[in-house]
Every structure is written in structure tokens, then in C-alpha cells.
Amino acid sequence: MEHTYRYRQLARIILETETPLAIGSGNKDIKTDSVVAKDINELPYIPATTLAGLIRHSLPEELQEYWMGFQKKKDGEGSRIMLSEGKILSADRNPIDGLNLDEDAVTRLCHELPIRQHVRINQQGTAVKNGKFDEEIVPKGVRFCFEIELMAEKDKPGIMDTILSIIQSDGFRIGSGSRSGFGKIEVVGILRRDLDLCVPDELALYLGKSSSLAKAWEGYRPHTPSAAIDPDCILYTLELRPVDFMFFGSGFGDDRSDMTFVREPVVTSWDRGEATVEELERVILIPASSVKGALAHRTAYHYNRLEGVFADKKTAEELEKNTGKENKAVKTLFGSEGDRKGKNKQRGNILFSDVIEKQEASLEKKVLNHVKIDRFTGGAVDGALFSEEVLYASGKTFNLELMLRKTAVDEKDGKIVKAFEAALTDLCKGYLPLGGGVNRGNGTFKGKLNKNGETIYDGYKY
């Protein structure tokens, strides 16, 4: 069937990373296990295929094939929606599309991207074999620009409004690690224009548009972004205050200590002229992956408690069926990588976000020295002296957001949600420390737990 697409709906979107972005290239190098996708300038970019897949998955099923195309044996149809790649903005807020020889604060940062360390911990609190890996990330504050063009037979703007609403929703994440704190974005600007190609002036305007994002088009009109809240999600907000020291390890040491806390740069000052890269000494980072791991283990404990599963009444084989990915609550809420054959995979149903906050003053750091004592001689064990750099943030408040999909939990079986909320409450009570060195007093928090804006536990009163 031949189509005549008389109308064009165009949009230009500027988005900013609220948490780090990790779009893997499938490659690794000498520094990291996973390198982000980069363009001809060796700068990170968002492939159009990534954006197309996210938008298609977010559209209602009855609209996916019509607007995004399909292929069924000999039958098929192309997509009516065209997307460009997402290119980063330079410090002076211009998209870098094409060969770029200039360098500024943003491009210098993107040529030396930070590397995030990860390690998987089992129910005994030790690292899982082959569970250590790292990945290159795009830091918070970097801005990207991309465009959408929609071909339509009728002058109906509804589908473009739907797509823009999807991109602006709280649950829209880009790249990998979206269930571990990565990929949260904020839409900071939208330009739009709807054209009728049968109108000579509008046709001339359309033909004069360049495909390069670096070249401005006079046809665009301002469009006010509007925040969208996913009604299918339960929003948990935790206000946490450290009791004393906290330590989230970077995996590296420096000239002062053997272990340093994780630090990452952020890009700021977009609205005050030229963008700048904030000093590491003024950025506090709480990785969501650390919070996720602790909550998963504590949720498994509370779910087993509600189910009447206790260690002193089960064999080791029976306990294995109630821990980790075998635990029903953990698999439902946090997902599973599947078995050894790669089957029975399940995506997590909770969206986490890294806590990354800029401080006006430099962070209060302290180096703690440790030594292992020989029980027999009372002297130091040879080679057992080490030091760690911890962060003192007592009195500071950190806000952590978690979004749980309602449809993921069985309303008839409320034990999963009860177990999860009990784990969150333990965190606010100080019973569930976060980060490294928790057996040495680090990572204890007190806080308040809110569910959809309503306080369900206030740890400040106790």
C-alpha cells in the first residue's frame, strides 16, 4: 500500500544526565571492562537505535507496529518515526555534530571519563567469584541533543505528544544499569514544529533544514517541557542523615591512604553562561548499586521471616532455595540474571538513582589507620597495616528515591511489599548500614521514609 506522508512533526530535545549514563560499546580496553559508545571525536553519544528501542518499548502495543514498523516473514513496514543520534553539548551549549577540533571543559572531561567499580556480594557478606567488574560512565550534568521527525498522513499531533510525555516521565531511563542507579535524565529544553508539506512556504522551510544538529533551524518554536509522573509506580523517598563516618570505596588508593572513597566529577553552571566541571573535593556520591545490594539482602531476610523460613530449621540445600535470586521477593523486586544457561532472566521492578550532590565547601575527610594484631604475641601482623580515607558527613541530609512498579507485586500476597518496606525502615533506624567498613562503624544512617508523599516512618523522633 502506497502512503503519502503530507505532514511532518519535528522536535528537538535537550536532555541532561541526572545520574551517570552507561551505554556500552561492547568493547573493553586496558583500563576498564566496558567502554561507552563514542563517535568520531571520541566523545560519548547516544545511538539512535537506543532511543528508538526505548520509545518503542514505552508505546502501547497497538501503536508500536504502526509507528515504529515491523517485519513478519514476507510482510513488513518501515518506521514512521525517524531519530537522530544524541550528541553532547559543548561548554557553550552547542551540539557537537561533525568533526570537532576545539576543546573545552566538557570535552576534556568526556575524553577522560570516570570509571565506576562494582562487586557482587553474597549472603555471607563476601565477594562472589568473578563478581568484580568496572565500567566507563558519562558523569552527571552532561547534556545531549537529538531530534525526532514523525511522518503522518493526517494532521494529528497526539503521537508526538505521547512520545515527548514518555521521554519526560520519571521512569524513562537510558542505557544499562537503569535498575542500579544509572540512566536517569532530565529534559531541559524542547523545540517543536508541525509542517504541512502542501503549503509552499512550509515545504521550503522543511527543505532548508540541515540534518546536522550543530546547525540551527529557524523553523523551530519553543515548547514548554512538562514533568510526567508514572501512575503505575509507588514512589519511596528516604531522607537519610549519616550518624558518623561513611565509606563507599573507589577501588583505588592515593598518596594518603590505601583505600579512598568514590569521587566523580559533575558538570554544572549550564544556566550561568559556560558550563564548568565541578571539583571532586566538593561532590558527594552514594552509589545506588551499594544501596540496592544491601536492600536486596535485607528484603530476603524479612521475606523469609514472614514466610517462617529460619536458618536453624533448614538444611544448607533448603536455605540456598530461599536466598539470593532464588528468593521470591528478591527476584520479583530486584530481578535475576537467570541460571547458568542464561534462562529465566527477569528484569528488576525497582528504579534506583545515585545520590550525587554538590557541596559549597570541601568535604570533611579523615584517614583512619588499621592494623591486624597477632593474638599470641600482641604485635602487629607482618603486612597487615592499611589505611582508609572516610567521609565525615554528620548532619548532612541525602534524599534517595526508589520507584516500584505496582503491577510487579501481587496485591493478594502483600508479604513482598511488607518485606521491602521493613528493609527500608531498617535503613532509617540505623539497623542496615551502607557501604564499606560497616563492621567498623561506618555507614550508619538515621532517616525518614515516605511513601507517595506520606510519612510511614520517622527515625528522627526516636
XYZ file of C-alpha atoms in Angstrom:
462
model
C 0.000 0.000 0.000
C 1.409 3.365 -1.027
C 1.418 6.134 1.580
C 1.598 9.877 1.056
C 3.001 11.493 4.178
C 1.819 15.049 3.815
C 2.568 16.168 7.365
C 5.826 16.325 9.327
C 6.099 16.716 13.083
C 9.567 17.647 14.300
C 11.033 18.038 17.765
C 14.478 18.887 19.097
C 15.165 17.667 22.664
C 17.931 18.740 25.045
C 18.406 16.369 27.970
C 20.777 16.360 30.920
C 22.056 13.337 32.821
C 20.819 13.413 36.426
C 22.768 10.246 37.182
C 25.683 8.726 35.239
C 24.971 7.254 31.821
C 26.393 3.918 30.640
C 25.748 2.988 27.002
C 28.232 0.233 26.324
C 30.048 -0.140 23.030
C 30.581 -3.863 23.596
C 34.326 -3.270 23.837
C 36.849 -3.152 26.654
C 40.334 -1.725 26.973
C 43.284 -1.849 29.305
C 41.558 0.456 31.814
C 38.013 -0.902 32.033
C 35.806 -3.900 31.305
C 33.206 -1.817 29.450
C 33.810 1.246 27.277
C 30.929 3.592 26.445
C 29.897 4.184 22.829
C 31.869 7.047 21.257
C 31.634 8.985 17.997
C 34.277 10.109 15.515
C 35.524 12.711 18.032
C 35.974 10.042 20.719
C 33.121 11.703 22.618
C 30.224 9.726 24.125
C 26.947 9.705 22.214
C 23.501 8.090 22.390
C 22.871 5.806 19.376
C 19.575 6.389 17.586
C 18.854 2.650 17.903
C 18.954 3.015 21.691
C 16.427 5.851 21.623
C 14.207 4.029 19.113
C 14.158 0.874 21.240
C 13.279 2.777 24.408
C 10.462 4.710 22.719
C 9.061 1.609 21.015
C 9.054 -0.342 24.267
C 7.270 2.521 26.045
C 4.500 2.923 23.454
C 1.228 0.986 23.846
C 1.359 -2.309 21.928
C -1.358 -1.255 19.498
C 0.792 1.713 18.376
C 4.215 0.058 18.212
C 3.915 -1.650 14.828
C 2.066 1.215 13.140
C 4.502 3.948 14.149
C 7.783 2.042 14.609
C 7.420 -0.551 11.834
C 7.525 -4.361 11.845
C 8.778 -7.394 9.952
C 6.756 -10.633 9.829
C 8.113 -13.105 7.288
C 7.352 -11.516 3.894
C 5.209 -8.745 5.364
C 6.806 -5.635 6.765
C 6.652 -1.892 7.022
C 9.194 0.776 7.846
C 9.064 3.128 10.791
C 7.159 6.399 10.528
C 9.408 7.860 13.215
C 12.991 8.926 12.469
C 15.503 9.732 15.185
C 18.955 11.243 15.140
C 21.843 10.261 17.357
C 22.178 12.081 20.659
C 25.250 14.350 20.513
C 26.825 16.051 23.521
C 26.717 19.802 24.011
C 29.962 21.740 24.313
C 30.525 24.067 27.248
C 28.994 26.948 25.260
C 25.763 24.883 24.829
C 26.171 23.980 21.147
C 25.753 20.369 19.910
C 28.970 18.803 18.606
C 27.960 17.126 15.348
C 30.738 16.540 12.836
C 34.494 16.666 13.219
C 35.423 18.805 16.233
C 38.935 20.094 16.913
C 38.105 22.534 19.706
C 38.415 21.570 23.348
C 36.692 22.950 26.441
C 35.898 21.803 29.991
C 33.145 19.397 28.899
C 35.058 17.754 26.026
C 38.180 17.387 28.179
C 36.105 15.569 30.780
C 34.478 13.354 28.146
C 37.881 12.379 26.742
C 38.862 11.077 30.218
C 35.636 9.577 31.527
C 35.423 8.260 35.109
C 35.282 4.520 35.793
C 32.799 3.061 38.271
C 33.808 -0.041 40.242
C 31.335 -2.841 41.091
C 31.484 -6.010 43.154
C 28.737 -8.516 43.843
C 28.319 -9.566 47.487
C 26.691 -12.834 48.585
C 24.502 -13.513 51.636
C 27.631 -14.165 53.748
C 28.873 -10.636 53.038
C 31.820 -11.720 50.869
C 32.577 -11.088 47.196
C 31.161 -13.588 44.698
C 33.688 -15.328 42.450
C 34.032 -13.403 39.162
C 31.698 -10.761 40.651
C 34.189 -7.895 40.329
C 33.906 -5.628 37.280
C 34.101 -1.974 36.300
C 32.671 0.218 33.581
C 33.207 3.597 31.979
C 30.418 6.122 32.561
C 29.281 9.547 31.390
C 29.072 11.718 34.536
C 26.156 13.703 35.892
C 25.394 17.038 34.234
C 26.467 16.256 30.656
C 23.889 17.402 28.106
C 22.828 15.706 24.868
C 20.763 16.892 21.898
C 18.745 14.768 19.485
C 15.851 15.222 17.062
C 12.673 13.333 16.233
C 10.820 13.506 12.919
C 7.401 11.918 12.518
C 5.706 11.301 9.162
C 1.912 11.440 9.270
C -0.943 11.169 6.810
C -3.185 13.327 8.968
C -2.580 16.472 10.951
C -2.795 14.854 14.381
C -0.141 15.865 16.935
C -1.228 13.254 19.501
C 1.537 10.700 18.877
C 4.308 13.304 19.192
C 2.757 14.492 22.449
C 2.778 10.881 23.649
C 6.449 10.394 22.765
C 7.512 13.633 24.446
C 5.499 12.679 27.527
C 7.307 9.308 27.631
C 10.739 10.932 27.421
C 9.858 13.355 30.225
C 8.431 10.693 32.558
C 10.239 9.823 35.794
C 10.652 6.200 34.751
C 12.396 6.887 31.417
C 15.998 5.712 31.734
C 18.702 5.482 29.065
C 21.446 2.879 28.799
C 22.473 -0.007 31.022
C 22.308 -0.104 34.812
C 18.907 1.601 34.837
C 17.959 -0.639 37.808
C 21.198 0.210 39.600
C 21.114 3.998 39.594
C 22.255 4.864 36.066
C 20.461 6.495 33.151
C 18.141 8.987 34.841
C 17.710 12.081 32.677
C 16.003 15.467 32.830
C 14.581 17.141 29.737
C 15.759 20.755 29.953
C 14.532 22.017 26.600
C 12.188 21.130 23.729
C 11.674 22.845 20.362
C 8.802 21.778 18.104
C 7.270 22.452 14.723
C 4.441 20.819 12.747
C 4.543 21.294 8.978
C 2.122 20.756 6.089
C 4.281 19.979 3.029
C 1.453 21.009 0.693
C 1.948 24.603 1.839
C 4.779 26.080 -0.298
C 6.320 28.196 2.496
C 6.359 25.262 4.918
C 7.781 22.924 2.270
C 10.598 25.398 1.585
C 11.244 25.659 5.324
C 11.426 21.866 5.597
C 13.788 21.501 2.621
C 16.081 24.143 4.108
C 16.577 22.179 7.324
C 20.037 20.649 7.766
C 20.483 17.136 9.131
C 23.373 18.398 11.275
C 22.448 19.056 14.902
C 25.143 21.732 15.029
C 23.225 23.951 12.582
C 20.284 25.873 13.996
C 16.934 25.751 12.154
C 14.745 28.827 12.126
C 11.568 26.759 11.860
C 11.505 25.546 15.460
C 9.208 27.074 18.071
C 9.639 26.863 21.874
C 7.751 24.082 23.636
C 7.400 24.004 27.411
C 8.523 20.666 28.923
C 6.112 19.220 31.456
C 7.099 16.705 34.122
C 5.181 13.448 33.940
C 4.626 11.047 36.840
C 4.127 7.366 36.106
C 0.812 6.364 37.760
C 1.894 2.717 37.755
C 4.701 3.393 40.244
C 4.936 3.665 44.008
C 7.436 6.378 44.944
C 9.525 5.824 48.079
C 11.607 8.748 49.322
C 14.220 8.373 52.040
C 15.720 11.329 53.862
C 18.961 9.966 55.319
C 21.481 11.532 57.690
C 24.813 9.818 58.438
C 25.413 9.196 62.137
C 29.197 9.310 61.729
C 31.625 8.242 59.013
C 30.603 6.717 55.699
C 32.753 4.946 53.153
C 31.883 3.977 49.576
C 35.131 2.700 48.105
C 36.569 3.848 44.787
C 38.679 0.699 44.406
C 41.839 2.826 44.338
C 44.315 4.346 46.760
C 46.355 7.543 46.663
C 49.417 9.058 48.345
C 47.487 9.476 51.618
C 45.656 6.149 52.030
C 45.325 2.649 50.623
C 41.554 2.984 50.088
C 39.747 6.170 49.071
C 36.041 6.902 48.896
C 34.470 7.165 45.451
C 34.508 10.577 43.795
C 33.263 11.630 40.368
C 33.144 14.967 38.556
C 29.867 16.638 37.622
C 29.102 19.316 35.043
C 27.370 22.444 36.364
C 26.659 26.098 35.576
C 24.743 25.448 32.323
C 22.312 28.250 33.155
C 25.007 30.715 34.209
C 26.952 31.019 30.988
C 29.619 28.491 30.058
C 29.371 25.070 31.684
C 32.085 24.064 34.143
C 33.309 20.829 35.731
C 32.901 20.805 39.497
C 35.881 19.953 41.693
C 35.957 16.407 43.043
C 36.535 17.722 46.561
C 33.011 19.187 46.562
C 30.963 16.269 45.284
C 29.362 13.594 47.486
C 28.396 10.321 45.809
C 26.344 7.461 47.232
C 26.191 4.741 44.523
C 22.717 3.273 44.152
C 24.255 -0.153 43.478
C 25.550 -0.198 47.077
C 22.090 0.661 48.393
C 20.439 -1.896 46.105
C 22.659 -4.758 47.251
C 22.109 -4.061 50.943
C 18.343 -3.727 50.499
C 18.140 -6.940 48.455
C 19.784 -8.998 51.203
C 17.695 -7.420 53.963
C 14.483 -7.848 51.933
C 15.283 -11.559 51.545
C 15.701 -11.832 55.327
C 12.369 -10.152 56.086
C 10.521 -12.168 53.435
C 11.907 -15.414 54.874
C 10.890 -14.225 58.343
C 7.317 -13.582 57.175
C 7.276 -16.977 55.452
C 8.603 -18.737 58.546
C 11.889 -19.766 56.923
C 14.659 -19.781 59.550
C 18.245 -20.997 59.282
C 18.087 -23.303 62.316
C 15.191 -25.256 60.807
C 16.511 -25.748 57.262
C 19.341 -27.661 55.652
C 22.022 -25.880 53.629
C 20.365 -27.037 50.383
C 16.977 -25.715 51.504
C 18.482 -22.371 52.514
C 20.011 -21.980 49.047
C 16.479 -22.036 47.627
C 15.486 -19.050 49.780
C 18.462 -16.748 49.318
C 19.762 -14.568 46.504
C 17.973 -14.794 43.174
C 16.065 -17.878 44.405
C 14.216 -15.762 46.974
C 10.787 -14.798 45.604
C 10.891 -11.228 46.927
C 14.400 -10.597 45.608
C 13.597 -11.999 42.167
C 10.338 -10.024 41.931
C 11.731 -6.698 43.096
C 15.404 -6.734 42.103
C 15.414 -9.132 39.150
C 17.625 -12.088 38.295
C 20.406 -12.782 35.798
C 18.967 -16.255 35.281
C 20.618 -19.632 35.551
C 23.982 -20.732 34.166
C 22.441 -21.328 30.747
C 21.093 -17.767 30.608
C 17.483 -18.811 31.001
C 14.798 -17.480 33.384
C 16.140 -13.944 33.307
C 13.972 -11.277 34.895
C 14.327 -7.531 34.919
C 14.115 -5.697 38.234
C 10.990 -3.715 39.060
C 12.592 -1.041 41.229
C 14.291 2.026 39.774
C 17.150 3.383 41.887
C 19.046 6.642 41.442
C 22.565 7.537 42.515
C 22.799 10.294 45.107
C 25.197 12.887 43.682
C 25.256 16.221 45.476
C 27.459 19.247 45.106
C 28.684 20.848 48.338
C 29.621 24.501 48.736
C 32.646 23.675 50.890
C 35.258 20.946 50.546
C 34.330 17.581 52.046
C 35.480 16.645 55.531
C 37.810 13.687 55.049
C 39.721 11.641 57.577
C 42.321 8.933 57.130
C 41.866 6.012 59.524
C 44.781 3.643 60.086
C 44.217 -0.050 60.784
C 46.485 -2.868 61.832
C 45.867 -6.559 62.491
C 47.200 -7.755 65.857
C 48.693 -11.193 66.376
C 46.659 -12.832 69.147
C 49.653 -14.731 70.506
C 52.401 -12.110 70.526
C 50.239 -8.995 70.761
C 52.259 -7.402 67.981
C 51.323 -6.282 64.500
C 50.958 -8.953 61.819
C 53.535 -8.501 59.061
C 51.955 -6.709 56.062
C 48.594 -6.152 57.800
C 48.843 -2.373 58.193
C 46.478 -0.416 55.952
C 44.599 2.887 55.893
C 41.302 4.130 54.515
C 40.004 7.588 53.713
C 36.454 8.029 55.037
C 33.988 10.875 54.702
C 32.537 12.671 57.708
C 29.091 13.927 56.734
C 27.236 14.042 60.055
C 24.330 16.491 59.908
C 24.011 16.415 56.113
C 20.746 15.128 54.603
C 20.654 12.963 51.491
C 17.485 12.222 49.539
C 17.191 8.793 47.960
C 14.319 7.958 45.577
C 13.066 4.490 44.638
C 10.241 3.743 42.194
C 8.415 0.402 42.460
C 6.086 -0.771 39.686
C 2.677 -1.591 41.158
C 1.903 -4.254 38.577
C 5.025 -6.183 39.572
C 3.728 -7.153 43.010
C 0.790 -9.415 43.741
C -1.775 -7.438 45.725
C -3.104 -10.676 47.250
C 0.343 -11.562 48.600
C 1.412 -8.450 50.482
C 4.466 -10.092 52.040
C 6.805 -8.889 49.308
C 5.947 -5.218 49.813
C 5.946 -5.677 53.614
C 9.424 -7.219 53.474
C 10.730 -4.424 51.244
C 9.279 -1.666 53.428
C 10.689 -3.388 56.522
C 14.143 -3.285 54.897
C 13.722 0.437 54.126
C 12.650 1.019 57.719
C 15.749 -0.791 58.992
C 17.840 1.609 56.925
C 16.103 4.598 58.526
C 16.528 3.080 62.014
C 20.266 2.617 61.590
C 19.976 -1.172 61.609
C 21.151 -1.514 57.989
C 24.467 0.277 57.357
C 25.605 1.071 53.821
C 28.946 0.993 52.062
C 32.283 -0.406 53.199
C 33.656 -0.904 56.683
C 30.193 -1.359 58.190
C 31.646 -3.752 60.780
C 33.984 -0.968 61.864
C 31.201 1.561 62.481
C 30.888 3.149 59.039
C 27.699 3.748 57.068
C 25.047 4.071 59.768
C 22.142 6.371 58.853
C 19.040 7.712 60.547
C 16.165 8.949 58.456
C 12.588 9.329 57.366
C 10.676 7.069 54.956
C 7.916 8.491 52.744
C 5.575 6.516 50.505
C 3.876 8.562 47.765
C 4.452 11.683 49.855
C 3.099 10.210 53.110
C 5.495 9.542 56.004
C 5.346 5.903 57.124
C 8.383 6.009 59.433
C 10.220 8.926 61.026
C 13.547 7.903 62.537
C 14.235 11.446 63.753
C 11.670 11.015 66.543
C 13.483 8.105 68.143
